[in-house]
Tab-separated table of C-alpha atoms in Angstrom:
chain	number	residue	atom	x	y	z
A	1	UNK	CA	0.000	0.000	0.000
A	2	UNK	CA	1.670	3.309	-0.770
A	3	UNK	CA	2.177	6.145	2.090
A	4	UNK	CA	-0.865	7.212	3.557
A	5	UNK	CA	0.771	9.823	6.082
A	6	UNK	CA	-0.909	13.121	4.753
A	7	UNK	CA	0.425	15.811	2.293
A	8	UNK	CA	1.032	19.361	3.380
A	9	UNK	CA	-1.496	20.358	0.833
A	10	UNK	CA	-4.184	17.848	2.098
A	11	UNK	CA	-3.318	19.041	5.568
A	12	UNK	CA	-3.749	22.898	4.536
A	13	UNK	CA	-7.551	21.685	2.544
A	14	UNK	CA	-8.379	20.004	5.953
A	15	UNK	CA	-7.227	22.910	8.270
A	16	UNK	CA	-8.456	25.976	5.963
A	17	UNK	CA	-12.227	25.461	6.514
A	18	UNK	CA	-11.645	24.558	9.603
A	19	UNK	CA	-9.871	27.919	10.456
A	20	UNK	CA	-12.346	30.035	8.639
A	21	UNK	CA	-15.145	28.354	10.634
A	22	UNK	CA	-13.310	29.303	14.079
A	23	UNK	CA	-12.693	32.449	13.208
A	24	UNK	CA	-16.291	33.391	11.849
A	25	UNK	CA	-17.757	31.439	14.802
A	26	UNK	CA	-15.339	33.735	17.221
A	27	UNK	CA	-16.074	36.769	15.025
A	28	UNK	CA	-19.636	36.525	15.757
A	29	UNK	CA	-20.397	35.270	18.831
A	30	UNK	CA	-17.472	37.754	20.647
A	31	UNK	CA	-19.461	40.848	18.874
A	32	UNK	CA	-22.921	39.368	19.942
A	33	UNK	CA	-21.300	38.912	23.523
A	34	UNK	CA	-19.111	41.119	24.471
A	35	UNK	CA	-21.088	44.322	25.310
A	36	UNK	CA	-24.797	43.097	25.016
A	37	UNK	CA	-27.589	45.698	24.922
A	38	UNK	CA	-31.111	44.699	24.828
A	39	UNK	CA	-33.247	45.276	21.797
A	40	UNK	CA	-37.059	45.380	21.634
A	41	UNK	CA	-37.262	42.767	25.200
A	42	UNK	CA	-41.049	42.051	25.530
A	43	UNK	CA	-42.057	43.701	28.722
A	44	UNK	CA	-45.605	43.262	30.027
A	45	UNK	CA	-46.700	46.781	31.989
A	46	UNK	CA	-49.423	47.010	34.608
A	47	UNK	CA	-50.442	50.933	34.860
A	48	UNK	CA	-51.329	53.820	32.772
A	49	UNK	CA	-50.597	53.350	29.182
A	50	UNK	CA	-48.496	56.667	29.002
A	51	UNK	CA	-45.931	54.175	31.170
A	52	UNK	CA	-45.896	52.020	28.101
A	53	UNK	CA	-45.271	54.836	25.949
A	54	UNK	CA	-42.428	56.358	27.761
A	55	UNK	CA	-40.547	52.598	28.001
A	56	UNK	CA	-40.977	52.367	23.882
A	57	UNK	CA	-39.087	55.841	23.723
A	58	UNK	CA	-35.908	54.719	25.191
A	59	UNK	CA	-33.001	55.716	23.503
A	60	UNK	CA	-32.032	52.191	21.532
A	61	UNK	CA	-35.346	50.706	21.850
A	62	UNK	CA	-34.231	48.588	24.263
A	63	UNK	CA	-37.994	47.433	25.464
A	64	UNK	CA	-41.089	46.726	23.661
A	65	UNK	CA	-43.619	47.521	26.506
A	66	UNK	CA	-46.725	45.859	26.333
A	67	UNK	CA	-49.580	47.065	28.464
A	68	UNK	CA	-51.172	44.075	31.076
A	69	UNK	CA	-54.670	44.640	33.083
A	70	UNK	CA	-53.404	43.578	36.114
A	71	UNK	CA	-50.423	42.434	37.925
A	72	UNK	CA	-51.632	38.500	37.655
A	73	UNK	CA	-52.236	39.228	33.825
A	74	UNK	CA	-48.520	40.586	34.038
A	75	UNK	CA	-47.350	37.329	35.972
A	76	UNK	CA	-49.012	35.585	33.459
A	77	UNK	CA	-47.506	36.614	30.217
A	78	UNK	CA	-44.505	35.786	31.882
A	79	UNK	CA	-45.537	32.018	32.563
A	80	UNK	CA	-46.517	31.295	29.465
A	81	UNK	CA	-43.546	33.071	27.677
A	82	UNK	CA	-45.093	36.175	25.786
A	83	UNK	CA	-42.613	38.376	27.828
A	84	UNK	CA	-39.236	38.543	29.358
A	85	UNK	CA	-40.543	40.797	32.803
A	86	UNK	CA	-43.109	42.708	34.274
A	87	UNK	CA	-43.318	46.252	35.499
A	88	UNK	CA	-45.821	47.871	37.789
A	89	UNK	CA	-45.684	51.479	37.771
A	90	UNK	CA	-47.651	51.776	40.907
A	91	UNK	CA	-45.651	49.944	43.288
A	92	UNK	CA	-42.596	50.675	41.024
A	93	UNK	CA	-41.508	46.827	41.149
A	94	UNK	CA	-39.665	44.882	38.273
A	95	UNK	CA	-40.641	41.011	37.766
A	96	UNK	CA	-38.242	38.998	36.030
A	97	UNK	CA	-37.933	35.502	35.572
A	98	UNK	CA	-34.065	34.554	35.277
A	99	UNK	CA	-34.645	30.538	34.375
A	100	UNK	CA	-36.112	31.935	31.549
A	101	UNK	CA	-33.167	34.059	30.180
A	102	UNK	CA	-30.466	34.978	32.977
A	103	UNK	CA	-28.876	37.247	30.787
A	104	UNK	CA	-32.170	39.078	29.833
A	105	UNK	CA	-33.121	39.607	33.384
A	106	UNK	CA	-29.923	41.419	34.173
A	107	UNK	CA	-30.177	43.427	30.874
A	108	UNK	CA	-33.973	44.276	32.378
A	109	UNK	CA	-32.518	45.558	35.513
A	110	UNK	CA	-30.048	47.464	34.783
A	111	UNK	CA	-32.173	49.331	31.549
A	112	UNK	CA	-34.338	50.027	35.060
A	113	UNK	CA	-31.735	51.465	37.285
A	114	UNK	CA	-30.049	53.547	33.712
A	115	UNK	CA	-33.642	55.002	33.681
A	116	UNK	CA	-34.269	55.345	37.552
A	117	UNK	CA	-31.019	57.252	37.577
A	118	UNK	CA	-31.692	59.424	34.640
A	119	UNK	CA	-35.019	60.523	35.892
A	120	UNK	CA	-33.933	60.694	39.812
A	121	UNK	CA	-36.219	58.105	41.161
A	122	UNK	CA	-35.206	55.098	43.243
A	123	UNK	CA	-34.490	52.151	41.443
A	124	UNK	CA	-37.247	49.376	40.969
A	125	UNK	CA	-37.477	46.849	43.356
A	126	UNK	CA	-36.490	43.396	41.290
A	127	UNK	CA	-38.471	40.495	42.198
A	128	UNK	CA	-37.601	36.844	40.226
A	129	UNK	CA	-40.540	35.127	40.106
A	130	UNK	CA	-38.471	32.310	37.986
A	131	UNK	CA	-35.165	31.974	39.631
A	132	UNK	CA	-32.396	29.327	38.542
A	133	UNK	CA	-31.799	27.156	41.046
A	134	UNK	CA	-29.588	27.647	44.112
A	135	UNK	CA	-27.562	24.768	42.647
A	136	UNK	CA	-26.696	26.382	39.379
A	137	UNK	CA	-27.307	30.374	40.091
A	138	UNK	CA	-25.751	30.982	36.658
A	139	UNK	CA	-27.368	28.760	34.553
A	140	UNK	CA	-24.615	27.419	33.335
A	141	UNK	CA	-24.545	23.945	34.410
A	142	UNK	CA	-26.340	22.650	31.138
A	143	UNK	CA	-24.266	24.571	28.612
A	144	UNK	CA	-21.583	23.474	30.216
A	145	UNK	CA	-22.859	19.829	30.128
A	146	UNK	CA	-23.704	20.070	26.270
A	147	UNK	CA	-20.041	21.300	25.836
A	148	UNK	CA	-18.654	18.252	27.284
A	149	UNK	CA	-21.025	16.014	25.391
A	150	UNK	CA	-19.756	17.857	22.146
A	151	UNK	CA	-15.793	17.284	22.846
A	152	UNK	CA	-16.919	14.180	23.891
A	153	UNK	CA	-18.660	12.969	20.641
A	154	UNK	CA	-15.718	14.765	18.421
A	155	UNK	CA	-12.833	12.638	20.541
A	156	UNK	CA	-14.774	9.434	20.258
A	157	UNK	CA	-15.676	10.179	16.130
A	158	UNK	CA	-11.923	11.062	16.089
A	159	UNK	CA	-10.785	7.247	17.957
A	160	UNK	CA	-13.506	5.945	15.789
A	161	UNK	CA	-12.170	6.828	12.274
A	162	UNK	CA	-8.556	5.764	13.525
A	163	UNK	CA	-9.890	2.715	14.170
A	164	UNK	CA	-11.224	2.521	10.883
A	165	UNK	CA	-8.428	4.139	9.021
A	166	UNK	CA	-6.445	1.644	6.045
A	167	UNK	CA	-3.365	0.850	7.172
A	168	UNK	CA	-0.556	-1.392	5.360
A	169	UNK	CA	-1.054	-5.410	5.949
A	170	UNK	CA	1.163	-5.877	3.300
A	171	UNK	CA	3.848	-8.891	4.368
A	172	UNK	CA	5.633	-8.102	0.871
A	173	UNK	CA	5.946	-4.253	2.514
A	174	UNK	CA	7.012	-5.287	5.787
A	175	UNK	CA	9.750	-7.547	4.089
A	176	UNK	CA	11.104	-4.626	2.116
A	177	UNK	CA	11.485	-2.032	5.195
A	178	UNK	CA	13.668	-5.487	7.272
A	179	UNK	CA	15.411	-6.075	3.925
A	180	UNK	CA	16.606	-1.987	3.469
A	181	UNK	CA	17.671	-2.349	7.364
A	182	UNK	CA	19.676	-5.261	7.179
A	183	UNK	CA	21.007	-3.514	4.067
A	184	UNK	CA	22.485	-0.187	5.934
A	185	UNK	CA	25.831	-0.594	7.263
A	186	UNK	CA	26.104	-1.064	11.156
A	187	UNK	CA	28.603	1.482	11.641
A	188	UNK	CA	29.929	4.863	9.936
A	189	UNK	CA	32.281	4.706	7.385
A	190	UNK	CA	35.260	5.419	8.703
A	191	UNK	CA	37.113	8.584	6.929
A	192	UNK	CA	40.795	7.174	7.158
């Protein structure tokens, strides 16, 4: 069987796509990432629709308020996943539900303290009315657990295919490379 051990250009067509793929998955995900702002976050908003109104104006659009009947109606919407939080304008209190979206939740909370502090109110009291659990206060334990699972599955794929790979059972090839060593002389030449 002839050499299999790869070519420098087979090694550059393997490695190529593989670099552009790291390098568009890093270009995108580190400029989704690395300074999120919210953008249009459905809020549900228990109070007078001028509330509403004024949250839609933000500079950035960062919420799209939603008006709510009550604070139950509010609480609702946010069970069954129509919004991200809740805001009651009476009592001044921000519901978020964190399991849903951790990342959301903070972006909710601080869009309320940059417009508490702007306007020279007191911040909104935050209530989670979906917390993560205590165990994982993140959220991070299942991407972390998919990440695994993915080296995982690329290691064993990678064992697999050695496994499979062709390799030389040729006697007739094996008998050639003991022939050319017997062949070499056992010690330098000597340069008398």
């Amino acid at each position: 069987m002839a050499n299999t051990s790869p070519t420098p250009k087979a090694v550059a067509l393997v490695l190529f796509p593989a670099l552009v793929l790291m390098l568009a998955f890093a270009f995108f995900y580190v400029g989704a990432f690395h300074e999120p702002t919210p953008h249009h976050v459905p809020l549900a908003v228990v109070g007078p629709p001028t509330v509403a109104a004024q949250l839609n104006r933000l500079p950035g659009e960062p919420l799209d308020a939603r008006q709510a009947s009550s604070r139950s109606d509010a609480l609702s919407q946010i069970d069954d996943r129509k919004v991200y939080g809740a805001y009651e304008a009476a009592t001044n209190r921000l519901f978020v539900a964190s399991a849903a979206n951790r990342a959301t939740a903070v972006a909710l909370e601080q869009t309320f303290d940059r417009v508490a502090a702007a306007q020279g109110r007191p911040a909104a009291r935050v209530t989670d009315v979906k917390p993560l659990p205590l165990s994982d206060p993140n959220g991070t334990a299942a991407f972390y657990a998919v990440i695994a699972w993915v080296f995982g599955g690329y290691i064993g794929a990678t064992l697999i295919g050695l496994i499979g790979s062709p390799r030389s059972t040729s006697r007739r090839r094996a008998q050639r490379v003991s022939e050319r060593s017997r062949d070499l002389p056992s010690s330098p030449p000597s340069s008398a």
